[in-house]
Rosetta silent file (secondary structure, phi, psi, omega in degrees, C-alpha in Angstrom):
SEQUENCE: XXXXXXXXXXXXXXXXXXXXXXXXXXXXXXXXXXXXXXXXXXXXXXXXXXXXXXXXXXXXXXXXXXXXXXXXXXXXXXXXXXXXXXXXXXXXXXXXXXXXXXXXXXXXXXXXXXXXXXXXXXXXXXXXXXXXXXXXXXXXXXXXXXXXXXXXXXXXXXXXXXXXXXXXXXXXXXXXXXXXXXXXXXXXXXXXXXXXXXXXXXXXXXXXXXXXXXXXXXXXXXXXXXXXXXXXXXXXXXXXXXXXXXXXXXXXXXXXXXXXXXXXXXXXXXXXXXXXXXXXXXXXXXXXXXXXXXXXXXXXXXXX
SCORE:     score description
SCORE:     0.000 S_00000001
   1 L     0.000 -178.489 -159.090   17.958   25.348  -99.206 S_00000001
   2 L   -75.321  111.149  175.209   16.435   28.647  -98.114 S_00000001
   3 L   -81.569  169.542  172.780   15.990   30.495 -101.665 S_00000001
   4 L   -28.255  161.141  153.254   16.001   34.364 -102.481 S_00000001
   5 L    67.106  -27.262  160.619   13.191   35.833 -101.137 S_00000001
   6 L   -80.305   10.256  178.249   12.688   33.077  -98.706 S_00000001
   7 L   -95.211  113.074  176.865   14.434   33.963  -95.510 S_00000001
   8 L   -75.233  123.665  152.799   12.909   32.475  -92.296 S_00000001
   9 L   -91.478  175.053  173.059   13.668   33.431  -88.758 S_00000001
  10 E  -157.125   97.833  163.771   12.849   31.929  -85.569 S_00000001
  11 L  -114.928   40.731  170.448   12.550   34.609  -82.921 S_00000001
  12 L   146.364  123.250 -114.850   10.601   33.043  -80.947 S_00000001
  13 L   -59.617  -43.562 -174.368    8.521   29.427  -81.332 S_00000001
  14 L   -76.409  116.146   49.603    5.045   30.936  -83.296 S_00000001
  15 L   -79.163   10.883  153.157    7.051   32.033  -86.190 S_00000001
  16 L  -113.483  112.955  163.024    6.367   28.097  -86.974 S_00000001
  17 L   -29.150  147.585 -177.493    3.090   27.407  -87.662 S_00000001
  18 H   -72.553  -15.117  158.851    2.153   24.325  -84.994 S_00000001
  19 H   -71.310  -19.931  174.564    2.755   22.259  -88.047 S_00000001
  20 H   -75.035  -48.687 -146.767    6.253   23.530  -88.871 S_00000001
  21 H   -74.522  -55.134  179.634    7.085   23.534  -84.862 S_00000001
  22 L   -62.374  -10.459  156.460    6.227   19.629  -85.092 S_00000001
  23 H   -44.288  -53.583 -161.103    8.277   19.101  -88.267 S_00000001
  24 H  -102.478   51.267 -164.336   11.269   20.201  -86.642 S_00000001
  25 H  -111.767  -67.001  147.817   10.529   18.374  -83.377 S_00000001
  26 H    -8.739  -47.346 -174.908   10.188   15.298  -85.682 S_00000001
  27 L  -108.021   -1.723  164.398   13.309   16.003  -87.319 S_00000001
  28 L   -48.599  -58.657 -145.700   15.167   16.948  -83.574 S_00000001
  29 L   -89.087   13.098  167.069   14.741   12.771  -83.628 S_00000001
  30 L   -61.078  115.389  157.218   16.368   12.032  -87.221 S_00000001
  31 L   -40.436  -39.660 -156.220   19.056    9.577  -86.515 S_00000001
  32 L  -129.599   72.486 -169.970   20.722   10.552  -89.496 S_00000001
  33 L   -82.301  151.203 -174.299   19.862   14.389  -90.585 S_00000001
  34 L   -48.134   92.676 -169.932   20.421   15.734  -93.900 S_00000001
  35 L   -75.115   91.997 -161.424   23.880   18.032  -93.526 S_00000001
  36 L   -71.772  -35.586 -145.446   22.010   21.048  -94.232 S_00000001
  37 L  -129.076   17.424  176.583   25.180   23.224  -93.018 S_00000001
  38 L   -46.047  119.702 -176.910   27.718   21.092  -95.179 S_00000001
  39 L    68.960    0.504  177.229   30.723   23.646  -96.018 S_00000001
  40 L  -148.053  155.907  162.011   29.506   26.334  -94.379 S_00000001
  41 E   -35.806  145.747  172.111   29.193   28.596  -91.535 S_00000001
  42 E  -141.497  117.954 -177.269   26.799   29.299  -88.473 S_00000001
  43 E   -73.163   89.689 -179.052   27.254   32.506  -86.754 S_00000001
  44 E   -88.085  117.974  178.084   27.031   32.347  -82.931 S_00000001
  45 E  -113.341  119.250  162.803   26.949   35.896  -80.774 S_00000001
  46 E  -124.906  119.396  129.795   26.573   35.662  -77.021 S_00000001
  47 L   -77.673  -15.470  163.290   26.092   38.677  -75.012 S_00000001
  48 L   -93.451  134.844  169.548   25.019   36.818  -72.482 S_00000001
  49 L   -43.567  163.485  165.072   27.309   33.851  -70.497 S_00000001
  50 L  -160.564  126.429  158.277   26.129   30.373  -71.735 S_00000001
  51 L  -101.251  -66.399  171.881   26.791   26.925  -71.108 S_00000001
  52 H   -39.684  -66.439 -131.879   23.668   24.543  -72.370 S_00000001
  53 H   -84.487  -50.719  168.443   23.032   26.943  -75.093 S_00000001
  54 H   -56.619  -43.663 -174.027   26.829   27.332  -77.072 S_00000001
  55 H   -64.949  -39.994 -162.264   27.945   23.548  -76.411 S_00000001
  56 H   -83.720    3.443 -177.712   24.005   22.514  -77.696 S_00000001
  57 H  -122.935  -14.755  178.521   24.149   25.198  -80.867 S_00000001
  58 H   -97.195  -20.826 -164.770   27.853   24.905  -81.832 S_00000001
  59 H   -86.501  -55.124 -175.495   27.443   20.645  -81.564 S_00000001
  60 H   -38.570  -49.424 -176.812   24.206   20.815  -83.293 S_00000001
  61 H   -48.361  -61.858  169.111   25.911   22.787  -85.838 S_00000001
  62 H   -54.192  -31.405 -168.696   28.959   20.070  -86.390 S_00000001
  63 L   -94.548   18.191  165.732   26.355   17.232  -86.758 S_00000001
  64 L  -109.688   21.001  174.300   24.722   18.861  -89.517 S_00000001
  65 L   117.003  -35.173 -165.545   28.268   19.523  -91.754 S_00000001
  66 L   -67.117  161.256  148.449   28.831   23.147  -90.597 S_00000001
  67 E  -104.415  113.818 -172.984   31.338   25.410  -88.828 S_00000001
  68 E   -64.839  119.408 -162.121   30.501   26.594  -85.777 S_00000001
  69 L  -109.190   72.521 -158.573   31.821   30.107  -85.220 S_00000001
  70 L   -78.944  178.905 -143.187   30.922   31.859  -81.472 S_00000001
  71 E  -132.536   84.515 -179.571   31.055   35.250  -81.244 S_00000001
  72 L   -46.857 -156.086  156.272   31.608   37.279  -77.822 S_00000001
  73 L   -88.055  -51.310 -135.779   29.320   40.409  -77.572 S_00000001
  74 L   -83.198   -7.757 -165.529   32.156   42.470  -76.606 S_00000001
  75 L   -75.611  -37.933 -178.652   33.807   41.281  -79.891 S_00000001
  76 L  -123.320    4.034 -164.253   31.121   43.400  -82.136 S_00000001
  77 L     6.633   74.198  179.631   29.251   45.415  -79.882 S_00000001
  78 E   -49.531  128.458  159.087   25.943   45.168  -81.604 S_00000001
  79 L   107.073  -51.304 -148.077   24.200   48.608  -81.379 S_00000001
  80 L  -102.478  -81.656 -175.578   27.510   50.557  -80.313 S_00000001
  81 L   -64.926  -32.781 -170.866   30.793   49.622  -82.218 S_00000001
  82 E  -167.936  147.719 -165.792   28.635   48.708  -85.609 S_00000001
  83 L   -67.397  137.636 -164.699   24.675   48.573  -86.207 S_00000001
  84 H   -66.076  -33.221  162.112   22.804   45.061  -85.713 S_00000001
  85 H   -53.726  -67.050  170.487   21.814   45.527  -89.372 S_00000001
  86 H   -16.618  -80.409 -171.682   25.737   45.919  -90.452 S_00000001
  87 H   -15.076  -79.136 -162.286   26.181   42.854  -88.418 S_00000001
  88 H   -46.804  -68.661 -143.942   23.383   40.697  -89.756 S_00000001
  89 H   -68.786  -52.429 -176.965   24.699   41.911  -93.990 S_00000001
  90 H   -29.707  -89.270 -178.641   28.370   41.295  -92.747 S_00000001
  91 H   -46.067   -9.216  164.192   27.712   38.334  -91.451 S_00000001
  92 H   -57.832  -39.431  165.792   25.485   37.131  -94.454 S_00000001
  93 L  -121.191   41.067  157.697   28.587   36.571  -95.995 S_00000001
  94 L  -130.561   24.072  170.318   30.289   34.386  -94.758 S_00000001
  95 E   -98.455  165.205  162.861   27.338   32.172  -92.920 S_00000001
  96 E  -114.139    3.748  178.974   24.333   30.457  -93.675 S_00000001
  97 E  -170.816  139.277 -178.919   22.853   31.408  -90.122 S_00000001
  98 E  -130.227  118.588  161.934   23.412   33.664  -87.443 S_00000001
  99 E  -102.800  149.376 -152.645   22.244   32.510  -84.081 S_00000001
 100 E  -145.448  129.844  179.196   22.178   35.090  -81.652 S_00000001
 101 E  -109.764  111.445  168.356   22.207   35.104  -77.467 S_00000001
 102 L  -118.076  145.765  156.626   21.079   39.267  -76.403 S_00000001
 103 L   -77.379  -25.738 -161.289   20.093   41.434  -73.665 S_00000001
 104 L  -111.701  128.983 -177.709   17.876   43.277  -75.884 S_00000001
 105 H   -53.696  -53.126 -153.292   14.928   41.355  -78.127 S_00000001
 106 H   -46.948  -22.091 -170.627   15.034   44.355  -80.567 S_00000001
 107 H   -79.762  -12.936  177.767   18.329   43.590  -81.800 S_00000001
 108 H   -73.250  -39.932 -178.966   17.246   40.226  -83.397 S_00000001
 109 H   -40.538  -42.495 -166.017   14.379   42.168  -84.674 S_00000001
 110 H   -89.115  -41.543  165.901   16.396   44.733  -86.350 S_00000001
 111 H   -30.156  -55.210 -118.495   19.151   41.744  -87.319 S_00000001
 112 H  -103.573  -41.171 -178.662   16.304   39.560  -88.902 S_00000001
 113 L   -45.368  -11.777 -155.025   14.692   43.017  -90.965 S_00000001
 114 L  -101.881  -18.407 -171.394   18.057   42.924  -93.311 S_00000001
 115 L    71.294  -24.596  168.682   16.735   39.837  -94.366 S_00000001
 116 L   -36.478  -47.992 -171.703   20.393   38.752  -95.232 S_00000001
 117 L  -140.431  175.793  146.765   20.556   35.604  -93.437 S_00000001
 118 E   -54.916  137.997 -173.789   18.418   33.328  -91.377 S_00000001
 119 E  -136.060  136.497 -158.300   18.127   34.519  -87.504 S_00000001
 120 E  -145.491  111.622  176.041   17.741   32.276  -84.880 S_00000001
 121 E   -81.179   86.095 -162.626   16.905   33.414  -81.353 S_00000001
 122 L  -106.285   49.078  132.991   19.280   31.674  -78.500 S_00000001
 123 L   123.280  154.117  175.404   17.735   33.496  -75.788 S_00000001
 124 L  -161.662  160.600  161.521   16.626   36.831  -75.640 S_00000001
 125 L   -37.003  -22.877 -172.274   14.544   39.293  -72.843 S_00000001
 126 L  -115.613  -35.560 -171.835   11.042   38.113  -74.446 S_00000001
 127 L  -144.052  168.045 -171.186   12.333   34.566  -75.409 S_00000001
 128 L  -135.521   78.960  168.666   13.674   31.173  -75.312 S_00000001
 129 H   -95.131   -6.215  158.929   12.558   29.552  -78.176 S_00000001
 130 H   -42.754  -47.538  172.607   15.065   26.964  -78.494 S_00000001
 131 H   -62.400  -46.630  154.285   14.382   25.686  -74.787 S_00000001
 132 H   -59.358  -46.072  148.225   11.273   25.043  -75.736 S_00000001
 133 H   -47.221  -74.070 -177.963   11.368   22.763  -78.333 S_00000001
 134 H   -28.330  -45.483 -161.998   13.713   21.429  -76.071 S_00000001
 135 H   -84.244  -19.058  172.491   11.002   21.125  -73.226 S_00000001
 136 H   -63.655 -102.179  172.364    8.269   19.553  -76.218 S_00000001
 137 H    19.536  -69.409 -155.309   10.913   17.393  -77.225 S_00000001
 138 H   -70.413  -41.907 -171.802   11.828   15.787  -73.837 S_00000001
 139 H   -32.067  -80.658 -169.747    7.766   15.789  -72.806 S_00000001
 140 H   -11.083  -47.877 -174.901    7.297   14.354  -75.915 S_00000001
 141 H   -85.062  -54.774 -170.068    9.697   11.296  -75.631 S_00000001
 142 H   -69.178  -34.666  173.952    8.483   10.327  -72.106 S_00000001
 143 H   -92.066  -17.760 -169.489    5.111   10.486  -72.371 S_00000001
 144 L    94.681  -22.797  168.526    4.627    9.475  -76.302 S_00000001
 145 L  -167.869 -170.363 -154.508    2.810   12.561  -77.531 S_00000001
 146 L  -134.121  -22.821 -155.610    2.181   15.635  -76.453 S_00000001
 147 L   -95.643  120.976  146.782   -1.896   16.981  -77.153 S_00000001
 148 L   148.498  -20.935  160.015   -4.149   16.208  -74.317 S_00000001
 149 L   -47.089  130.615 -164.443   -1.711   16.516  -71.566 S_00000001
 150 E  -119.946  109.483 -166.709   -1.258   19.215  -68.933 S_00000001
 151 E  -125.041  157.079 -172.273    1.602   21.183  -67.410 S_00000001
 152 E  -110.351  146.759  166.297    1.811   24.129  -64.316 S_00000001
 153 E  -115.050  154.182  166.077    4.309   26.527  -64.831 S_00000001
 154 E  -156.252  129.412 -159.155    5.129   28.120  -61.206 S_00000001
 155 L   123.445 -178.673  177.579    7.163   30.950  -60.834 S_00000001
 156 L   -74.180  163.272 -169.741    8.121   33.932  -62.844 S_00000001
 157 L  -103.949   66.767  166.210    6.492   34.882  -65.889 S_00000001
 158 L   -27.651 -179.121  165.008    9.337   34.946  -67.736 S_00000001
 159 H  -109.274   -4.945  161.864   10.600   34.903  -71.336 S_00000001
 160 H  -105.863  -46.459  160.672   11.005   30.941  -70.870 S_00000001
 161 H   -24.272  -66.302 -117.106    6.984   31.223  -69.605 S_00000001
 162 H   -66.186  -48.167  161.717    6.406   32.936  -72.276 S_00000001
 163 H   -12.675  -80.427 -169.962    8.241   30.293  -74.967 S_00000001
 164 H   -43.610  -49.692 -169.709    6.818   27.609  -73.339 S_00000001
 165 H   -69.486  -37.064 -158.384    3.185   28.654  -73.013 S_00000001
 166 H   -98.323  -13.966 -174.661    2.732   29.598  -76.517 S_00000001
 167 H   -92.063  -58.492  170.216    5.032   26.418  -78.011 S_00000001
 168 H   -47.633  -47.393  174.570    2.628   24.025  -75.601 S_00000001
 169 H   -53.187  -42.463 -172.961   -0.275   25.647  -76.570 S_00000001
 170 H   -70.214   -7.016 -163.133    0.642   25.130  -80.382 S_00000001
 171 L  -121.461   13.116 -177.278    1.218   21.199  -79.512 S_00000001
 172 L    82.801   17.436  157.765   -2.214   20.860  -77.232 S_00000001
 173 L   -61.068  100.825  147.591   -0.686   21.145  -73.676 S_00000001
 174 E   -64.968  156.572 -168.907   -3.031   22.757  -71.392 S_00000001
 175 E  -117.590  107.204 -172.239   -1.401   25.238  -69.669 S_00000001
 176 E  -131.832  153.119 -158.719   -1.938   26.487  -66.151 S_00000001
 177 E  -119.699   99.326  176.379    0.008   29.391  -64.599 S_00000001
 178 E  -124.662  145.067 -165.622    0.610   30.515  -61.203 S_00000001
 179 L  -132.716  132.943  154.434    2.817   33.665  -60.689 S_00000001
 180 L   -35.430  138.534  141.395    3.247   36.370  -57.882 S_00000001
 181 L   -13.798  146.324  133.597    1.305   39.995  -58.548 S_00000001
 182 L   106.466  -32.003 -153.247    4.071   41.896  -60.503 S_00000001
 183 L  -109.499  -25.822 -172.366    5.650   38.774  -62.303 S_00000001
 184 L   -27.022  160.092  170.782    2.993   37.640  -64.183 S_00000001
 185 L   -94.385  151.996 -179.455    3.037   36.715  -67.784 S_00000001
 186 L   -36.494  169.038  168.943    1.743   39.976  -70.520 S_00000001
 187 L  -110.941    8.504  145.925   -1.739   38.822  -70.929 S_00000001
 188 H   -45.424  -53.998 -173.434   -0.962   39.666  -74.378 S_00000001
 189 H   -67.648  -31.262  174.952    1.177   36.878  -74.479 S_00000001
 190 H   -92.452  -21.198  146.106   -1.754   34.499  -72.950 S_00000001
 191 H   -40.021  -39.585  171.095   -3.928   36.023  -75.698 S_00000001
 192 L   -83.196   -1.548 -165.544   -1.737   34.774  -78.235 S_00000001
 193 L  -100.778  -10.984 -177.937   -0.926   31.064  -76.801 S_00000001
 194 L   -92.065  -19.489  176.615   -5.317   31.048  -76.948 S_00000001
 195 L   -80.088  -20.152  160.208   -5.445   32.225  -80.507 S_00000001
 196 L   -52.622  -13.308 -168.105   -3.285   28.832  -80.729 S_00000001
 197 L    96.056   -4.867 -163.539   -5.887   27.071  -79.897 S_00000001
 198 L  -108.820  149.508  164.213   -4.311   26.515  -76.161 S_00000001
 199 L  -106.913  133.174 -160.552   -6.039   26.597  -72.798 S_00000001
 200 E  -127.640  110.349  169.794   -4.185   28.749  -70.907 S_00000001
 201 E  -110.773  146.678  170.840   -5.307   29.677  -66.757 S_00000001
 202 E   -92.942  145.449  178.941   -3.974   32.069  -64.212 S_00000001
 203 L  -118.411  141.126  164.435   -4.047   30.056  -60.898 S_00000001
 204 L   -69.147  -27.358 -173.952   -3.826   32.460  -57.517 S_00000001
 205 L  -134.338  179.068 -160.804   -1.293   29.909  -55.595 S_00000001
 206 H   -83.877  -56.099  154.906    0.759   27.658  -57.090 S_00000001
 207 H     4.677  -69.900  173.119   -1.011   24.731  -55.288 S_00000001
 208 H   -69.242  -29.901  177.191   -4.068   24.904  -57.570 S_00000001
 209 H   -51.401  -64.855 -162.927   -1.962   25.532  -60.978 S_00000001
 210 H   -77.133  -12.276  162.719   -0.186   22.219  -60.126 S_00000001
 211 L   -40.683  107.865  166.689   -3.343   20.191  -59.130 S_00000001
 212 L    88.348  -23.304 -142.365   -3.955   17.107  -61.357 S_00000001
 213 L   -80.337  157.718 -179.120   -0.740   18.687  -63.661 S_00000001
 214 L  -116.381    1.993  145.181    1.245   15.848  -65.569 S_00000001
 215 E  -159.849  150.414  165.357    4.427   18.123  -65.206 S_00000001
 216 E   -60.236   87.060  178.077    5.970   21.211  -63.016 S_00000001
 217 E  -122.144  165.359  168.199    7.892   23.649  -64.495 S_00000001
 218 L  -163.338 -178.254 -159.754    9.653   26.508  -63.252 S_00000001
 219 L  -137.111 -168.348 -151.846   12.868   28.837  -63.450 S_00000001
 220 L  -106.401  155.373  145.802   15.357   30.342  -61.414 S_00000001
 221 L   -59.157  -53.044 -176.223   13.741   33.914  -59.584 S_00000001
 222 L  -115.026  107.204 -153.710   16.533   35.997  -60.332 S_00000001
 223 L   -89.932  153.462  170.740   17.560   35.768  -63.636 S_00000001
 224 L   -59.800  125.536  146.695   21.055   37.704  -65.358 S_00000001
 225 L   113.053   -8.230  174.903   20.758   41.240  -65.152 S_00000001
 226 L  -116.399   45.100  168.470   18.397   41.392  -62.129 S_00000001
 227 H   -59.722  -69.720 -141.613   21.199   40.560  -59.088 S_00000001
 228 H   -74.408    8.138  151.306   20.344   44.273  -57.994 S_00000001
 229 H  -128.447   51.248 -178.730   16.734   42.999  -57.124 S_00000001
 230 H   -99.576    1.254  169.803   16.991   39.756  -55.924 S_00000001
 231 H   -71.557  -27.494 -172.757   16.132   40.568  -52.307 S_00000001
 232 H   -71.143  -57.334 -116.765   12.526   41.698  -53.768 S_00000001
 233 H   -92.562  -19.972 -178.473   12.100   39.430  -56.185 S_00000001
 234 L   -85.900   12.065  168.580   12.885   36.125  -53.532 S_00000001
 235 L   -99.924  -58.987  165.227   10.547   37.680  -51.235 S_00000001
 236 L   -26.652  -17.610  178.924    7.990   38.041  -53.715 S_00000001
 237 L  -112.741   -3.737  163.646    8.327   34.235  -54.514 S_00000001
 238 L   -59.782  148.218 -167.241    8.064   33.081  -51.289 S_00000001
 239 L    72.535  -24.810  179.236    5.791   29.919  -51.271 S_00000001
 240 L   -66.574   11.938 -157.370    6.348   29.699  -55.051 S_00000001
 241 L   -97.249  134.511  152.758    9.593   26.853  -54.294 S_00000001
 242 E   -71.508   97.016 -149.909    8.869   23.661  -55.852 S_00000001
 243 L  -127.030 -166.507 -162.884    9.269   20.605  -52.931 S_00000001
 244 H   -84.103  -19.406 -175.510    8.096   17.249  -52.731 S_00000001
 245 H   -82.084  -44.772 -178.352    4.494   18.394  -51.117 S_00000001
 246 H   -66.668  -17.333 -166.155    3.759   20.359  -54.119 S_00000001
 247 H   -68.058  -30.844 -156.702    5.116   17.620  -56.468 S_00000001
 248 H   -66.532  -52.657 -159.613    2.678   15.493  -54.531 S_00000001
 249 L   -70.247   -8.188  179.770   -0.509   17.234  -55.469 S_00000001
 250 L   -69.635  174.669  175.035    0.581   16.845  -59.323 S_00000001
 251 L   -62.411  167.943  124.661   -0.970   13.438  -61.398 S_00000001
 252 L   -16.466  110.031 -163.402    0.291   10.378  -60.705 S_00000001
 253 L    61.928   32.558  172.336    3.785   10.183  -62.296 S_00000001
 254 L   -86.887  145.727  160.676    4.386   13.955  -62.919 S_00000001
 255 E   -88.074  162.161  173.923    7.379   14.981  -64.256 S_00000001
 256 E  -126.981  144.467  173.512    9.635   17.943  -63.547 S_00000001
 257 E  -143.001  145.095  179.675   11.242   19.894  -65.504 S_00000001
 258 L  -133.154  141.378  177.385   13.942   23.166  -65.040 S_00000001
 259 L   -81.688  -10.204 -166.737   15.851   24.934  -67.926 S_00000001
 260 L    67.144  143.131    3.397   18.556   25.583  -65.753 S_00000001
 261 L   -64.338  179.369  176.364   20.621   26.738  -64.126 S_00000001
 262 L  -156.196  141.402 -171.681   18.960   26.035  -60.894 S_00000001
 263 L   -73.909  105.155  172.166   19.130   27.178  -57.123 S_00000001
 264 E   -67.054   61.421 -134.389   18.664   24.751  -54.848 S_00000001
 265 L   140.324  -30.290 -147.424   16.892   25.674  -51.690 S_00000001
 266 L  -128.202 -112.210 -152.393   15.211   28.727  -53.716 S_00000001
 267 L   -86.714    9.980  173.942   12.909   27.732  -56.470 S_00000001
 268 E  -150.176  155.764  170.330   13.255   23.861  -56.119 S_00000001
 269 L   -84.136  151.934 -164.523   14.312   21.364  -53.678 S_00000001
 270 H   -80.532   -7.538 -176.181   16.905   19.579  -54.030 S_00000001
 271 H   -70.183  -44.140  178.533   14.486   16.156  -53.989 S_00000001
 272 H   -45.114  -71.789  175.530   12.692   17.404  -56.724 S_00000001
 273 H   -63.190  -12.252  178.974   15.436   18.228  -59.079 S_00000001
 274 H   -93.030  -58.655    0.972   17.428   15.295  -58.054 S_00000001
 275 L   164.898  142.180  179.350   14.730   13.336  -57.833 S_00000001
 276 L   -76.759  -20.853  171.521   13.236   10.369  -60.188 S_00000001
 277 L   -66.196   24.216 -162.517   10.160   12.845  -61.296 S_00000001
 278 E   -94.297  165.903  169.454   12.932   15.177  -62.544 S_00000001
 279 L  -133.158    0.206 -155.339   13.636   15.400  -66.261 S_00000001
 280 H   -69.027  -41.343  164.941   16.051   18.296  -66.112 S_00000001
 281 H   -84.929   -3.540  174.003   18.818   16.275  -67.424 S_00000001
 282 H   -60.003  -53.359  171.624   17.108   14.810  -70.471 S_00000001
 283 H   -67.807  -17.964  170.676   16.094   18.736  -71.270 S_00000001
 284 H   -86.184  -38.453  167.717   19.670   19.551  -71.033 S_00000001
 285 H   -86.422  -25.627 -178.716   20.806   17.004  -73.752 S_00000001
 286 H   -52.263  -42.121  158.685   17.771   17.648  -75.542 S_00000001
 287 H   -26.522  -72.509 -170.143   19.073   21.361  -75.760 S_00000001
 288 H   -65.376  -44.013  164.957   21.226   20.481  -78.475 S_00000001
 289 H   -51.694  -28.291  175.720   18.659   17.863  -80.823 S_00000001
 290 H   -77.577  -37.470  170.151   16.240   20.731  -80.507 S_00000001
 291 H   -53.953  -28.884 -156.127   18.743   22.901  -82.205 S_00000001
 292 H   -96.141  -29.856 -165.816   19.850   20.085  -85.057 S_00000001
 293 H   -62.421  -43.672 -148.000   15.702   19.596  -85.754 S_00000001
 294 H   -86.481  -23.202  156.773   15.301   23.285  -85.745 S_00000001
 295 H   -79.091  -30.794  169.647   18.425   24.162  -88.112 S_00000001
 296 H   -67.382  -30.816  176.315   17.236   21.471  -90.886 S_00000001
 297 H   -44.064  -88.520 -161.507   13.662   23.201  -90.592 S_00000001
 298 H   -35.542  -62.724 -177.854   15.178   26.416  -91.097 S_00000001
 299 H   -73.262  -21.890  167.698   17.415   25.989  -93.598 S_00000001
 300 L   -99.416  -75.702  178.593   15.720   22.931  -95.408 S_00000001
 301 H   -66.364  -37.461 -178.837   11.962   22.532  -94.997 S_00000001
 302 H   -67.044    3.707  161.287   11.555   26.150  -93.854 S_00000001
 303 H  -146.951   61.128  145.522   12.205   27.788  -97.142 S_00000001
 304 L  -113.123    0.000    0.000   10.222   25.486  -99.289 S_00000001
């Protein structure tokens, strides 16, 4: 288990080396994992609604021994009613991990600073890293490996881009990107998926990004918390909708993939997502094995 002095976070996929993030991709696929959470707690807080992410993080939780506890936001008001540190030390004792769903990144930051507990980042403004694993994971099983292979992102340049780009980059996925003006991903953030070792491209239409690609991904345009600009932001995305002509220009046998939820009509078709190149429901059960790999990391191989 995690010893003194040894407490690992995961707010987001490089705080695993690409050798850790293939340990616990490797151990997503354990038939039989090691009940790492045997007798004890796992601390869930969503401020944000969830469906994939609380059924796949409290079931992940049961098959490794544990009790899953979730948390509302409104139940502790992190930041307001009591400090995210407070939280995190509270909650040190009577968990062995606190996963956390936020509007704000900072609060995992300042959570993860107490050092108290392990912190595990189930979704945040900058990141998804859980989804990602998830989206290695599914690649992973359908194609057989993951390093020479090439996927278009299309769409905004999100905080599931940004996961994605820098967790593909760590596993050898070229990367190619194409995004509206304004939406783009930081190029900080494409600086760091290249210090990975990953080739990473801006494409101007999505049509060249997806050329040759051996999967599609993309996201919803208007995301929680931006309803008061979703007339911009779907005009800004026009041409950006994944259909069967764009699918077409992909390799031979591209896959699709969406984190969900997903609009039908708006950034995919319904052929697509329905569709036999789709993967979306594989990445949806996958949700939860990327969680079971990624709590025996943390709490077992990650703090040896």
């Amino acid at each position: 288990m995690v010893a003194a002095g040894q407490v690992r976070h995961v707010l987001d996929v490089d705080d695993l080396s690409p050798s850790e993030l293939a340990r616990a991709l490797d151990l997503a696929e354990t038939p039989d994992p090691p009940a790492v959470l045997a007798g004890r707690g796992a601390a869930l807080i969503f401020e944000k609604p969830s469906n994939r992410t609380r059924n796949a993080a409290e079931m992940a939780v049961v098959a490794l021994g544990g009790h899953p506890i979730s948390i509302r936001g409104e139940e502790i008001g992190l930041g307001v009613r009591e400090s995210p540190q407070d939280v995190a030390r509270v909650l040190a004792c009577y968990h062995a991990v606190v996963g956390a769903r936020v509007d704000d990144h900072r609060v995992l930051e300042e959570m993860a600073a107490t050092r108290a507990v392990p912190v595990l980042n189930l979704l945040s403004d900058r990141a998804h890293p859980t989804q990602a694993l998830a989206d290695l994971l599914t690649l992973r099983q359908h194609w057989g490996g993951l390093a020479g292979h090439s996927l278009a992102w299309v769409g905004d340049g999100n905080n599931v881009a940004r996961s994605l780009v820098l967790a593909a980059s760590m596993a050898g996925i070229e990367v190619r990107l194409a995004s509206p003006p304004g939406y783009r991903l930081d190029p900080v953030v494409l600086d760091a998926a290249r210090a990975l070792g990953g080739t990473v491209v801006e494409a101007d239409r999505p049509a060249d990004a997806v050329a040759g690609a051996d999967a599609v991904a993309t996201d919803v345009w208007v995301s929680m918390g931006q309803e008061d600009h979703a007339s911009a932001r779907i005009d800004a995305f026009a041409g950006y909708r994944v259909d069967a002509a764009m699918m077409r220009g992909a390799s031979e046998g591209a896959v699709f993939l969406h984190c969900l939820p997903a609009h039908r009509g708006l950034e995919v078709d319904a052929e697509v997502i329905d569709g036999p190149s789709s993967l979306v429901w594989e990445q949806a059960a996958n949700r939860m094995h990327a969680l079971r790999g990624l709590l025996v990391w943390l709490l077992g191989d990650g703090g040896r």
